[in-house]
Short mmCIF file of N, CA and C in Angstrom, two decimals:
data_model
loop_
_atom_site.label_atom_id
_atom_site.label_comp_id
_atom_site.label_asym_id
_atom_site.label_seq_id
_atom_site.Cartn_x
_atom_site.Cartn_y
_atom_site.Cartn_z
N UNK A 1225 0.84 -1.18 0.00
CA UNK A 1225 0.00 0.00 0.00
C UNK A 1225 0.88 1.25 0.00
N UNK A 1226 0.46 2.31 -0.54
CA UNK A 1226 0.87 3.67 -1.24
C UNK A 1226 1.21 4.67 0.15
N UNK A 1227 2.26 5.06 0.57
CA UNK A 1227 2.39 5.88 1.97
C UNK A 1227 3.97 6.20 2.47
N UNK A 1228 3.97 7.01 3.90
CA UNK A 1228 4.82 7.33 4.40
C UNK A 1228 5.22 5.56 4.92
N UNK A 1229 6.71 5.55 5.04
CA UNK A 1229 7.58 4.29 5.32
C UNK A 1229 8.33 5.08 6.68
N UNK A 1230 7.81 5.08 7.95
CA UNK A 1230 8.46 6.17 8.83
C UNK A 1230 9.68 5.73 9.45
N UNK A 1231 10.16 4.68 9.08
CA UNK A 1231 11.16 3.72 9.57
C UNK A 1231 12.46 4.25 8.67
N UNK A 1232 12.23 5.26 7.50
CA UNK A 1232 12.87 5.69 7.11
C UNK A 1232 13.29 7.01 7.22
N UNK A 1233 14.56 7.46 7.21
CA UNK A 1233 14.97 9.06 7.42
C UNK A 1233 14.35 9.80 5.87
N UNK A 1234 13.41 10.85 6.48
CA UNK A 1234 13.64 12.20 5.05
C UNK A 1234 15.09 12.52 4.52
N UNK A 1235 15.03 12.80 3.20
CA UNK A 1235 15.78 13.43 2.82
C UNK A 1235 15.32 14.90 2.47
N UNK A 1236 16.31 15.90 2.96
CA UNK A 1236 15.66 17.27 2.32
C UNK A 1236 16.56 17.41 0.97
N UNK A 1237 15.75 17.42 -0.04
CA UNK A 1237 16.36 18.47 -1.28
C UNK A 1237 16.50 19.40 -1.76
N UNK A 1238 17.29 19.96 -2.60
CA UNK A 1238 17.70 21.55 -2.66
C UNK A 1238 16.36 21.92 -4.08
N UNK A 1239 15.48 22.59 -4.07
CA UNK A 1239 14.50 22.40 -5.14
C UNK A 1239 14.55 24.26 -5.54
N UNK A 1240 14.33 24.26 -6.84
CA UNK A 1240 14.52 25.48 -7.57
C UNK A 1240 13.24 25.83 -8.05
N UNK A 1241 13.04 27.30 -7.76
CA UNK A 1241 11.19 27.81 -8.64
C UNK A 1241 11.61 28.59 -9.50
N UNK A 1242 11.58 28.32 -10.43
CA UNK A 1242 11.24 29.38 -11.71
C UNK A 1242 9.52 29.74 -12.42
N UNK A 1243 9.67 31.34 -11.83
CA UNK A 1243 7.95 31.35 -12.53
C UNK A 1243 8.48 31.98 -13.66
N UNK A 1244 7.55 31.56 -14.94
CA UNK A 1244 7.60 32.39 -16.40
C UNK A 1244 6.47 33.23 -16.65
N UNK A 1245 6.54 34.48 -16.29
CA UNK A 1245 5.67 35.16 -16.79
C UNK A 1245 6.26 36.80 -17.35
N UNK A 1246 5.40 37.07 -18.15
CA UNK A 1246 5.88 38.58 -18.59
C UNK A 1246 5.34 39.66 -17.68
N UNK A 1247 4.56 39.35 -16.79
CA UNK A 1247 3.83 40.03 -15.67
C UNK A 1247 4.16 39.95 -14.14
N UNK A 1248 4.69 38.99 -13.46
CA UNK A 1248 4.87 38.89 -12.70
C UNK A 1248 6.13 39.96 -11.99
N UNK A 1249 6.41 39.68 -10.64
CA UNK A 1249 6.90 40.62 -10.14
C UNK A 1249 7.22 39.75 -8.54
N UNK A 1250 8.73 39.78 -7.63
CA UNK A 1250 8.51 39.19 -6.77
C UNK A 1250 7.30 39.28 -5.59
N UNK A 1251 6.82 40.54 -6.53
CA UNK A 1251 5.64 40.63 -4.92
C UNK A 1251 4.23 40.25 -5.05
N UNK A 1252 4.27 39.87 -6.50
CA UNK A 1252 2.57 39.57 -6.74
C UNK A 1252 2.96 37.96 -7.54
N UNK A 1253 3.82 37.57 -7.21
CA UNK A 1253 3.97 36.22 -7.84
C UNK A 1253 3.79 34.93 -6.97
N UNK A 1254 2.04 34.49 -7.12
CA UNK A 1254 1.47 33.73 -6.31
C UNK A 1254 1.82 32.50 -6.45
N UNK A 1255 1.83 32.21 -7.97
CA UNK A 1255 2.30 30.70 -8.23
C UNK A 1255 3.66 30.13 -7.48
N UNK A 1256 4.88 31.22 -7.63
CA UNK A 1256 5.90 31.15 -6.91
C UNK A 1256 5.67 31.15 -5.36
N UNK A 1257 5.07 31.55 -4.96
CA UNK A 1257 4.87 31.54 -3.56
C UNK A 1257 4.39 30.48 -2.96
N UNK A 1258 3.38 30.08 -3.60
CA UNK A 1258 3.02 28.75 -3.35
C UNK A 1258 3.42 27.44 -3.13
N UNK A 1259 4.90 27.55 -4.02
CA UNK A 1259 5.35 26.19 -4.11
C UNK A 1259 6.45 26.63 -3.46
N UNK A 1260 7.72 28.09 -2.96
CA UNK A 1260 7.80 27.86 -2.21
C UNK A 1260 7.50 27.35 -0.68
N UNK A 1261 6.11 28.07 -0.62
CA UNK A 1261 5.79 27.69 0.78
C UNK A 1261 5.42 26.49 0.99
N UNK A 1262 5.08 25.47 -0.15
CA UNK A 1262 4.79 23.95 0.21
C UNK A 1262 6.43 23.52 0.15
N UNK A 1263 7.32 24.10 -0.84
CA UNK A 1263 8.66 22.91 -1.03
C UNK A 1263 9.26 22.93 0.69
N UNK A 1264 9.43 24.52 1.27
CA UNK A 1264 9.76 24.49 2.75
C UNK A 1264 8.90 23.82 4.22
N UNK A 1265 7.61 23.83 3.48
CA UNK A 1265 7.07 23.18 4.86
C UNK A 1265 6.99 21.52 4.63
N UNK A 1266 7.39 20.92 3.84
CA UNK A 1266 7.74 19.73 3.29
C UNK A 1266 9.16 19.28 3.76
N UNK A 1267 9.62 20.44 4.38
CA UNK A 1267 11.34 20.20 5.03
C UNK A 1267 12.44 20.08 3.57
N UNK A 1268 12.22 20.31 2.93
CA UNK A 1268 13.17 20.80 1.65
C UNK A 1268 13.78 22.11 1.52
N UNK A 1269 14.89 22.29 0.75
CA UNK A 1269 15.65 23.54 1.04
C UNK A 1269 14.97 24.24 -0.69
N UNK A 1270 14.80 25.44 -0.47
CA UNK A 1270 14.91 26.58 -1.57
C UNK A 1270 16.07 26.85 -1.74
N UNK A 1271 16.66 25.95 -3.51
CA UNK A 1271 17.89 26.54 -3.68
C UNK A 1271 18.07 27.94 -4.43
N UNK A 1272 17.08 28.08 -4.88
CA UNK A 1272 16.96 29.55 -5.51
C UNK A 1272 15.38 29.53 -6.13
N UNK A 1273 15.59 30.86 -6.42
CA UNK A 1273 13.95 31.16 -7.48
C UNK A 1273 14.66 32.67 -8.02
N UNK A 1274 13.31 32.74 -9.24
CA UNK A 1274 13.66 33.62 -10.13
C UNK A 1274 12.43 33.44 -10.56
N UNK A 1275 12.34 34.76 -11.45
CA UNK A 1275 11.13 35.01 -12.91
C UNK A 1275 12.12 35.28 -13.98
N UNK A 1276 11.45 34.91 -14.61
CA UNK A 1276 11.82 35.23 -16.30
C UNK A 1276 10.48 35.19 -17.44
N UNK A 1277 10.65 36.50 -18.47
CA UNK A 1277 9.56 36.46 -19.52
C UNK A 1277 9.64 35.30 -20.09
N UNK A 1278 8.39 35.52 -20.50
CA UNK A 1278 7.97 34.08 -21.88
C UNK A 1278 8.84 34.31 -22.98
N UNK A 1279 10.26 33.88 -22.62
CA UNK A 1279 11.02 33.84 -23.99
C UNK A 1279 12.12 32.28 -23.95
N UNK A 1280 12.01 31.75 -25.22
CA UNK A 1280 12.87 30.39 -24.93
C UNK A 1280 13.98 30.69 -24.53
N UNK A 1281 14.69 31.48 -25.06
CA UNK A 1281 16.24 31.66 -24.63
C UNK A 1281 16.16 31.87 -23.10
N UNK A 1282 15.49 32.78 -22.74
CA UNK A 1282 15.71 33.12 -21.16
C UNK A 1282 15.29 32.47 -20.28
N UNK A 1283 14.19 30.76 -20.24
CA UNK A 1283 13.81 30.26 -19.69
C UNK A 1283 15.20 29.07 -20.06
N UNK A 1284 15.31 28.73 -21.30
CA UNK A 1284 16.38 27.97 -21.28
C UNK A 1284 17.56 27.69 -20.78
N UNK A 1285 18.20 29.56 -20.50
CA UNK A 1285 19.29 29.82 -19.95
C UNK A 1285 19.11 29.20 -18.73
N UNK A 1286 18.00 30.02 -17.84
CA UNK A 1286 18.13 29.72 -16.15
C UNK A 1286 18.06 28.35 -15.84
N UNK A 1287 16.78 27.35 -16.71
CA UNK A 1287 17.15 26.10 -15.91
C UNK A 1287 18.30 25.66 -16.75
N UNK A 1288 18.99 25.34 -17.83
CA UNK A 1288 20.42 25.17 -17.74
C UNK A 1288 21.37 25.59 -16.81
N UNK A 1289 21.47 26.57 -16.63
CA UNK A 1289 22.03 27.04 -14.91
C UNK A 1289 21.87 25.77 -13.63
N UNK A 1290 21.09 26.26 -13.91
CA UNK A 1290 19.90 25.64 -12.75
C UNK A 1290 20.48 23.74 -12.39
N UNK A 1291 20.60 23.47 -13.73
CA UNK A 1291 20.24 21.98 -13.76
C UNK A 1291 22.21 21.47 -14.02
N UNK A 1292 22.95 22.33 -14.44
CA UNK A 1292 24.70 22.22 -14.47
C UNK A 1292 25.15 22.56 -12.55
N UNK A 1293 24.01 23.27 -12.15
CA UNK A 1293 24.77 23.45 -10.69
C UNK A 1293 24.57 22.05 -9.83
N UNK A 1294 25.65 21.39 -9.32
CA UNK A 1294 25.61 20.22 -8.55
C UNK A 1294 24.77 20.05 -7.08
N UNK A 1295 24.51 21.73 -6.52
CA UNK A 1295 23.46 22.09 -5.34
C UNK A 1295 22.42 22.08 -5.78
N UNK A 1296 21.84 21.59 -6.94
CA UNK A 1296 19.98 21.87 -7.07
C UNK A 1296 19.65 20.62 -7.90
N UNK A 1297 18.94 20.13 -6.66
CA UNK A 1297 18.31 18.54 -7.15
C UNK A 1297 17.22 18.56 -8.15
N UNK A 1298 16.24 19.66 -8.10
CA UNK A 1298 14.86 19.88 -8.76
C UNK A 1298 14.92 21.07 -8.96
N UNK A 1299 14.11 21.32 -10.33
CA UNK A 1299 13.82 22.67 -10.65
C UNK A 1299 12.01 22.35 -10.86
N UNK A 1300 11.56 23.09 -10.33
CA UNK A 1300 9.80 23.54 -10.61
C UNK A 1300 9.62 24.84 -11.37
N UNK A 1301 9.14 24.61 -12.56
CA UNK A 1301 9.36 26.05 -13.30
C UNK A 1301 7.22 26.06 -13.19
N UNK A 1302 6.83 27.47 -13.50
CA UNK A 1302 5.26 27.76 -13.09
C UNK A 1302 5.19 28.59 -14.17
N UNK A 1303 4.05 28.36 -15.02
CA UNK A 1303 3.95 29.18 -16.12
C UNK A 1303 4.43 29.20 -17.47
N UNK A 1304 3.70 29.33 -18.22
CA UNK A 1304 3.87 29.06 -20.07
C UNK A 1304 3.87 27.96 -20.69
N UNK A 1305 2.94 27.29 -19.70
CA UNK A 1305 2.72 25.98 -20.48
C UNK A 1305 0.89 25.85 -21.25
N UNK A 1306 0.64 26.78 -21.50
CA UNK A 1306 -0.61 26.79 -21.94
C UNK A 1306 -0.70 27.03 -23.56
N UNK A 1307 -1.53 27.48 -24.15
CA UNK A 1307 -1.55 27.57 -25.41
C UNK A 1307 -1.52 28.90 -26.50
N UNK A 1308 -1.26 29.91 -25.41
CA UNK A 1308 -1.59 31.36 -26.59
C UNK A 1308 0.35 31.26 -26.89
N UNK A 1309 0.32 32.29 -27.59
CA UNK A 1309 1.53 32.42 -28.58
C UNK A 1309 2.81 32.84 -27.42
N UNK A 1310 2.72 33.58 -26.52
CA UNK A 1310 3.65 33.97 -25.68
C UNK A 1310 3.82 32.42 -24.43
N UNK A 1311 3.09 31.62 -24.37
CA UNK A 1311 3.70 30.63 -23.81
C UNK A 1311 4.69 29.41 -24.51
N UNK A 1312 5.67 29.24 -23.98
CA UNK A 1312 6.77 28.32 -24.30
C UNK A 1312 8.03 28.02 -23.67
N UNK A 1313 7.37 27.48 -22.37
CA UNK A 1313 7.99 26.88 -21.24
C UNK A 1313 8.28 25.15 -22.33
N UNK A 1314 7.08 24.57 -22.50
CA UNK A 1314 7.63 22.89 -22.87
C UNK A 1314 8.53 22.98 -24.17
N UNK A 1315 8.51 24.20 -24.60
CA UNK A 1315 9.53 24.47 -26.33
C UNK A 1315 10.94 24.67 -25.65
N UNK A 1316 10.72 25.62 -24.71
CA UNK A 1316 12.61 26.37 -23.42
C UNK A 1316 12.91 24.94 -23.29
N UNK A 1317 11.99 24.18 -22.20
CA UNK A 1317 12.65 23.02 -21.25
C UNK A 1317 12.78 21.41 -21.95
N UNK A 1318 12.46 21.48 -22.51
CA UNK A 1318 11.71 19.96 -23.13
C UNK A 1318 13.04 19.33 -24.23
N UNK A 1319 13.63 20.28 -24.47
CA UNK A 1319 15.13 20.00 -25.48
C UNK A 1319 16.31 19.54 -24.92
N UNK A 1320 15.99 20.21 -23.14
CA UNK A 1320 16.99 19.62 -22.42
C UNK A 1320 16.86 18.35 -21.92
N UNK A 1321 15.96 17.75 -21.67
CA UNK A 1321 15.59 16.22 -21.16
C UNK A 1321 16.26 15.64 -22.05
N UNK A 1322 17.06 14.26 -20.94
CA UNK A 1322 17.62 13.29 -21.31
C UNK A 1322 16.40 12.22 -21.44
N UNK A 1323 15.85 12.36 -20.64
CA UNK A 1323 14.75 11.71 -20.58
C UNK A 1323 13.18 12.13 -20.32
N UNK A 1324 12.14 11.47 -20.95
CA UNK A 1324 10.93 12.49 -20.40
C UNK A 1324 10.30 11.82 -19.28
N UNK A 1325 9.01 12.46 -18.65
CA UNK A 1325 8.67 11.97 -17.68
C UNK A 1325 6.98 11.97 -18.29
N UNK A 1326 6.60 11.17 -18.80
CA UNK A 1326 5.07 11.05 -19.35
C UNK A 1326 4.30 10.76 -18.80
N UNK A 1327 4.03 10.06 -17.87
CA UNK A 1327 3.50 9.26 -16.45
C UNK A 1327 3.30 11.00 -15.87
N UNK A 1328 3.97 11.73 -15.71
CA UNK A 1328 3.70 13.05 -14.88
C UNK A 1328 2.74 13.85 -15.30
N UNK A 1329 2.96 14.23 -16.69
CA UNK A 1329 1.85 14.81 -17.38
C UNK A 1329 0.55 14.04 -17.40
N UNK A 1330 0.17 12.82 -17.51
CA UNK A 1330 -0.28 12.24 -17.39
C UNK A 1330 -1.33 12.12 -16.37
N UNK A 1331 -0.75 11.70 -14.93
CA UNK A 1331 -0.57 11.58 -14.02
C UNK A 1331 -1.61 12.94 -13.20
N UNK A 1332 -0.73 14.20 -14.05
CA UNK A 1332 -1.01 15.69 -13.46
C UNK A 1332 -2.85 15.90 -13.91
N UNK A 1333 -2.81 15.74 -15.71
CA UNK A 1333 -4.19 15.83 -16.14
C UNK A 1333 -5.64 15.19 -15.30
N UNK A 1334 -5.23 13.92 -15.14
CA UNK A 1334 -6.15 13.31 -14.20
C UNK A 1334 -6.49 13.82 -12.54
N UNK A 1335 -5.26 14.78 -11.67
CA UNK A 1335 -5.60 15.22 -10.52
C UNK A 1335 -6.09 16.63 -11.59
N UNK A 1336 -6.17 16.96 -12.19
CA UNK A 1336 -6.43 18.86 -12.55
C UNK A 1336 -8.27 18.41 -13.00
N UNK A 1337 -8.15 17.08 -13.53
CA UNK A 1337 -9.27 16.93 -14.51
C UNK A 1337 -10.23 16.51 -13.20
N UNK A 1338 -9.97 16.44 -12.30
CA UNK A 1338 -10.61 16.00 -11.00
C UNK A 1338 -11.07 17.44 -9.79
N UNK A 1339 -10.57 18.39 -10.37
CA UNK A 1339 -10.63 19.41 -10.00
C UNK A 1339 -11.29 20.65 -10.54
N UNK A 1340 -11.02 20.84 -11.77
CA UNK A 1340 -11.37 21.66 -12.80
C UNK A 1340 -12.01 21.28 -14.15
N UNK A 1341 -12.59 19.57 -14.42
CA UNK A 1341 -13.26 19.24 -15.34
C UNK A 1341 -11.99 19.17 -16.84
N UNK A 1342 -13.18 19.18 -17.56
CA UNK A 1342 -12.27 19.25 -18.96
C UNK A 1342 -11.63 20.48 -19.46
N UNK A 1343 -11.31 21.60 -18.65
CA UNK A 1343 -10.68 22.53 -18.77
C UNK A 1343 -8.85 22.35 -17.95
N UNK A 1344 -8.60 21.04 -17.98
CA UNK A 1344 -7.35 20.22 -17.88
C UNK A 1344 -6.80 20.27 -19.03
N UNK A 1345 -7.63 19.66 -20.06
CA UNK A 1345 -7.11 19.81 -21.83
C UNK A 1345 -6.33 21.10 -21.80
N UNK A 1346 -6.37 22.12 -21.22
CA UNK A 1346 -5.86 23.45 -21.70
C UNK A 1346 -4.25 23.62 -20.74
N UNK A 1347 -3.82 22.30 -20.65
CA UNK A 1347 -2.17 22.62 -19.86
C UNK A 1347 -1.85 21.55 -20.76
N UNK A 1348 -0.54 21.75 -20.84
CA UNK A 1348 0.93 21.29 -21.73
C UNK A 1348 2.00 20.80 -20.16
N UNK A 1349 1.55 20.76 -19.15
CA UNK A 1349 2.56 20.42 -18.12
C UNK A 1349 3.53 19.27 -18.79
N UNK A 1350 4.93 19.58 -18.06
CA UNK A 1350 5.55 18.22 -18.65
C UNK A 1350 6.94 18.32 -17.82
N UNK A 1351 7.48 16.88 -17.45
CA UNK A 1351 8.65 17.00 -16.89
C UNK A 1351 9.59 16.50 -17.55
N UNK A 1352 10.64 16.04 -17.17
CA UNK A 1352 11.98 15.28 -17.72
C UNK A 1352 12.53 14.95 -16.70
N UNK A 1353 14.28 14.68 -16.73
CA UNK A 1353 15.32 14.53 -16.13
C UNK A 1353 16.11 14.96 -17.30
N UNK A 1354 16.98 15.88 -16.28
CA UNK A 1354 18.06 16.39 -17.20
C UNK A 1354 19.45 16.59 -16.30
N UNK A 1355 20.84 16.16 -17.00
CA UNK A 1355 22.07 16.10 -15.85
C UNK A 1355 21.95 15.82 -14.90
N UNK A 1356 20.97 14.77 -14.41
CA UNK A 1356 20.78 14.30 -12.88
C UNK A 1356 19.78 15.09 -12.16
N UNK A 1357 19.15 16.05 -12.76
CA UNK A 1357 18.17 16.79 -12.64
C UNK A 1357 16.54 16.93 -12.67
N UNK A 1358 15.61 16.60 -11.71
CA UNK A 1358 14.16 16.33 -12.04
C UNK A 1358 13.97 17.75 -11.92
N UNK A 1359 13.08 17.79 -13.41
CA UNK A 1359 12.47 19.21 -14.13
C UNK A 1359 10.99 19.15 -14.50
N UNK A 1360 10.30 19.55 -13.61
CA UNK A 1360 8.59 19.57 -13.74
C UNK A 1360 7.92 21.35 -13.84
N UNK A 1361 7.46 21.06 -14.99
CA UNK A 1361 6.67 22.55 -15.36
C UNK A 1361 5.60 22.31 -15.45
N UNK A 1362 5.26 23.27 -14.60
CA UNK A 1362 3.63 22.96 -14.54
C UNK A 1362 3.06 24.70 -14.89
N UNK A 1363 1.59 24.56 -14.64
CA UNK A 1363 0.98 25.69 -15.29
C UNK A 1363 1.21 27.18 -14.15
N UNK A 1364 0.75 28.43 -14.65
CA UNK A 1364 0.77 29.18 -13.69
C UNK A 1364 -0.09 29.62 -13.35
N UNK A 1365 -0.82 28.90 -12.37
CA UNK A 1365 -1.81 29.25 -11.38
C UNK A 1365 -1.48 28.52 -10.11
N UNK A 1366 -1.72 29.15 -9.58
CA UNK A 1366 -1.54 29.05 -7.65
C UNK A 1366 -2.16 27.42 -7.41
N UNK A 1367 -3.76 27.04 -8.31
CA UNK A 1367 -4.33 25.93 -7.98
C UNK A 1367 -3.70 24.86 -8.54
N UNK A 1368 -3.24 25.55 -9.58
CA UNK A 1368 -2.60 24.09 -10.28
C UNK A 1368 -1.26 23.78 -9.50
N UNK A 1369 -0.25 24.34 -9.13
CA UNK A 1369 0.87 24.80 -8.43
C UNK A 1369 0.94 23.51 -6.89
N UNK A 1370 -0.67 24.14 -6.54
CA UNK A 1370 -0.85 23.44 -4.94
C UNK A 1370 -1.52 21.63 -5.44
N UNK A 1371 -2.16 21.51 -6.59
CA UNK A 1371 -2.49 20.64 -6.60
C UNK A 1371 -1.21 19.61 -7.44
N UNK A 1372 -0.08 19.86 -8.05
CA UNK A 1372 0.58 19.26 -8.56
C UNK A 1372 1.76 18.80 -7.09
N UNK A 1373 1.97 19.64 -6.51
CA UNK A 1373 2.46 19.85 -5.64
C UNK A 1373 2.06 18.85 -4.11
N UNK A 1374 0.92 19.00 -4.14
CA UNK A 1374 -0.41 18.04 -2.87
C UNK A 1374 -0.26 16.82 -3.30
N UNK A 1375 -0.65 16.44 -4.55
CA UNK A 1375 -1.32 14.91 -5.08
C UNK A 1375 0.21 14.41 -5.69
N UNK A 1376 0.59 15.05 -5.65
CA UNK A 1376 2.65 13.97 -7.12
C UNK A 1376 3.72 14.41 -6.33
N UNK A 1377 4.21 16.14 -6.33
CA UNK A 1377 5.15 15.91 -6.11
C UNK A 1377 5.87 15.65 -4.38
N UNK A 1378 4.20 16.43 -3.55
CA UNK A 1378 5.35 15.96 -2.02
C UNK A 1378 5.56 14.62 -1.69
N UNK A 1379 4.97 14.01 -2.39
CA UNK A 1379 5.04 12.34 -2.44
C UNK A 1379 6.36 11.89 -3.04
N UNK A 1380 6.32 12.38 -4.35
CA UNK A 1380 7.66 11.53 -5.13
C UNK A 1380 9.04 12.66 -4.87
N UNK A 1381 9.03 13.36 -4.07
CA UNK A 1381 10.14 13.89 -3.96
C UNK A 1381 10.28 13.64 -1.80
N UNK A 1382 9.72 12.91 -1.69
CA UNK A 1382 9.75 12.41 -0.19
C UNK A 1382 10.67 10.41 -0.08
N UNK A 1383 11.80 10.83 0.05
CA UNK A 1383 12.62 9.18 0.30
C UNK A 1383 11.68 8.48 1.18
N UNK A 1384 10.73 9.04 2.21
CA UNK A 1384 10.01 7.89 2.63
C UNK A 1384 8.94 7.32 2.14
N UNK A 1385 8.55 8.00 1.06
CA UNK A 1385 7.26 7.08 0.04
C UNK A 1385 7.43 6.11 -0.27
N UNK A 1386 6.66 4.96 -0.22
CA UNK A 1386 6.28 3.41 -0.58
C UNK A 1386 5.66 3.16 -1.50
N UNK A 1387 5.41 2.49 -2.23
CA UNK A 1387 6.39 1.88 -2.66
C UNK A 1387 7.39 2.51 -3.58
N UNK A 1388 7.78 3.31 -3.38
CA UNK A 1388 8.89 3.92 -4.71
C UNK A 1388 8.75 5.32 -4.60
N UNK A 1389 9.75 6.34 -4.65
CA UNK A 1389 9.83 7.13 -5.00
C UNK A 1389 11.33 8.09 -5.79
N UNK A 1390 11.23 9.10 -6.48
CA UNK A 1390 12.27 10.02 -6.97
C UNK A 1390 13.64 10.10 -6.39
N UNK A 1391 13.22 10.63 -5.21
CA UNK A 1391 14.73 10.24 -3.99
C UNK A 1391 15.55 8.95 -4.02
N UNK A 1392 15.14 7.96 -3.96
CA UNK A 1392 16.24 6.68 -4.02
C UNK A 1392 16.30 6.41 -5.22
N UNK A 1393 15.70 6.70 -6.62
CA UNK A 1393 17.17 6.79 -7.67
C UNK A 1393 17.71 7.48 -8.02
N UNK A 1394 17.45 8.54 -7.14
CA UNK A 1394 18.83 9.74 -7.54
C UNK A 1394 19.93 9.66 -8.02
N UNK A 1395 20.59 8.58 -6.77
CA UNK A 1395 22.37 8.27 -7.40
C UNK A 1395 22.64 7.32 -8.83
N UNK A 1396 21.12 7.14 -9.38
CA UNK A 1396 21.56 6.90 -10.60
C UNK A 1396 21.26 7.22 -11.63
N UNK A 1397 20.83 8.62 -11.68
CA UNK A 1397 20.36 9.58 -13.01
C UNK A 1397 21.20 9.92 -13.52
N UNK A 1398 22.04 9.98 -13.33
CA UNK A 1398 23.27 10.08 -14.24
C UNK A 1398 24.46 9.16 -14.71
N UNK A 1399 24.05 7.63 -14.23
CA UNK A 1399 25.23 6.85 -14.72
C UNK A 1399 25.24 6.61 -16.11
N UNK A 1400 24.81 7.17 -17.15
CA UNK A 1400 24.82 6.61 -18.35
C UNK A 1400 25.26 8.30 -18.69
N UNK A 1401 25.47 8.95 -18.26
CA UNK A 1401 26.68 10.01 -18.41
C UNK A 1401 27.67 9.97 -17.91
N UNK A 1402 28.24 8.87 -17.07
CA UNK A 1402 29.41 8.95 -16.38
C UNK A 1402 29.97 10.20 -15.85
N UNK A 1403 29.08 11.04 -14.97
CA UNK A 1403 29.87 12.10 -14.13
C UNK A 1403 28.78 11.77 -13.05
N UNK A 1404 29.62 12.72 -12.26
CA UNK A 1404 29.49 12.33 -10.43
C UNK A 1404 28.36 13.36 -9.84
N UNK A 1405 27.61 14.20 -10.56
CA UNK A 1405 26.71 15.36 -10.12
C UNK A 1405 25.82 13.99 -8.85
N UNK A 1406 24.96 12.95 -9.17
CA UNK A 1406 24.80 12.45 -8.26
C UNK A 1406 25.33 11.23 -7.95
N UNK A 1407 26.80 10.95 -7.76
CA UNK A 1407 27.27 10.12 -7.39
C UNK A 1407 26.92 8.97 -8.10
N UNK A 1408 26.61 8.98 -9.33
CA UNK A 1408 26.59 8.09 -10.55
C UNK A 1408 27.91 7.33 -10.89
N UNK A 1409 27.98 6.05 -12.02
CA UNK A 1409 28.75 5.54 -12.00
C UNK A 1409 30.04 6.76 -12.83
N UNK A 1410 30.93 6.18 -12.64
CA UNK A 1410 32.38 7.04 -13.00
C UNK A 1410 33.02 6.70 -13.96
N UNK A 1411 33.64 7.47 -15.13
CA UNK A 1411 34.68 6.16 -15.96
C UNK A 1411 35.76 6.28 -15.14
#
């Protein structure tokens, strides 16, 4: 059965927010706020946050940053995954995945579609792994933010989840790159 394993120690991870919007501002940026305040009361560290406009290059830059620094386990980017012309968060992030994460998107539609009906169809959420890096973009709204956040990720980013979670294969997201970001295999 699906749960906390309390026999096991938490791990805290270093987790990164990037909101994308052309509007936002650190003081009215709810989506960001949100998932800081769940990643910290979850006992996880804020390794940084930032905004950046809806532009590929500049969303691309930061989580490349983001995802080459060996201190930041996760990046959560919020915003531009929807469908008018100025969103293109999954066009920025989606080039960098080594791998995708389809089960998430997936996964995400069915808690949103449980919430908000068939107005789920209208997100592009999507994650990967990239350089040893779990990268989940989700939409920018505060609800979607708390509910991706509530129902997937404090679960799969918690080492004591059962049966399985994100945390214990960490040290091997990167052995088929042979570098050490998480203590992956070595040549």
């Amino acid at each position: 059965m699906a749960g906390l394993d309390d026999s096991r120690q938490f791990v805290p991870l270093k987790i990164a927010v990037l909101t994308v919007s052309d509007t936002r501002t650190p003081e009215d940026d709810k989506s960001g706020a949100t998932l800081v305040e769940r990643i910290t009361a979850a006992g996880h560290t804020l390794a940084a946050r930032a905004i950046v406009v809806d532009d590929i290059a500049a969303i691309r830059s930061r989580v490349e940053t983001w995802i080459a620094d060996p201190e930041i386990d996760v990046v959560i980017t919020t915003g531009g995954t929807g469908f008018t012309g100025r969103d293109v968060t999954p066009e920025a992030v989606e080039p960098l995945f080594e791998k995708r994460m389809d089960a998430f998107s997936s996964l995400f539609l069915l808690v949103s579609f449980q919430k908000i009906g068939t107005s789920a169809i209208q997100t592009r959420a999507t994650a990967g792994v990239a350089r040893a890096t779990y990268v989940f973009c989700l939409p920018g709204s505060p609800g979607a933010c708390k509910d991706a956040w509530d129902a997937i990720l404090v679960h799969q980013l918690d080492y004591r989840y059962r049966p399985c979670n994100f945390v214990e294969i960490m040290p091997r997201l990167d052995e088929h790159l042979r570098r050490p970001k998480s203590k992956g295999a070595t040549a």
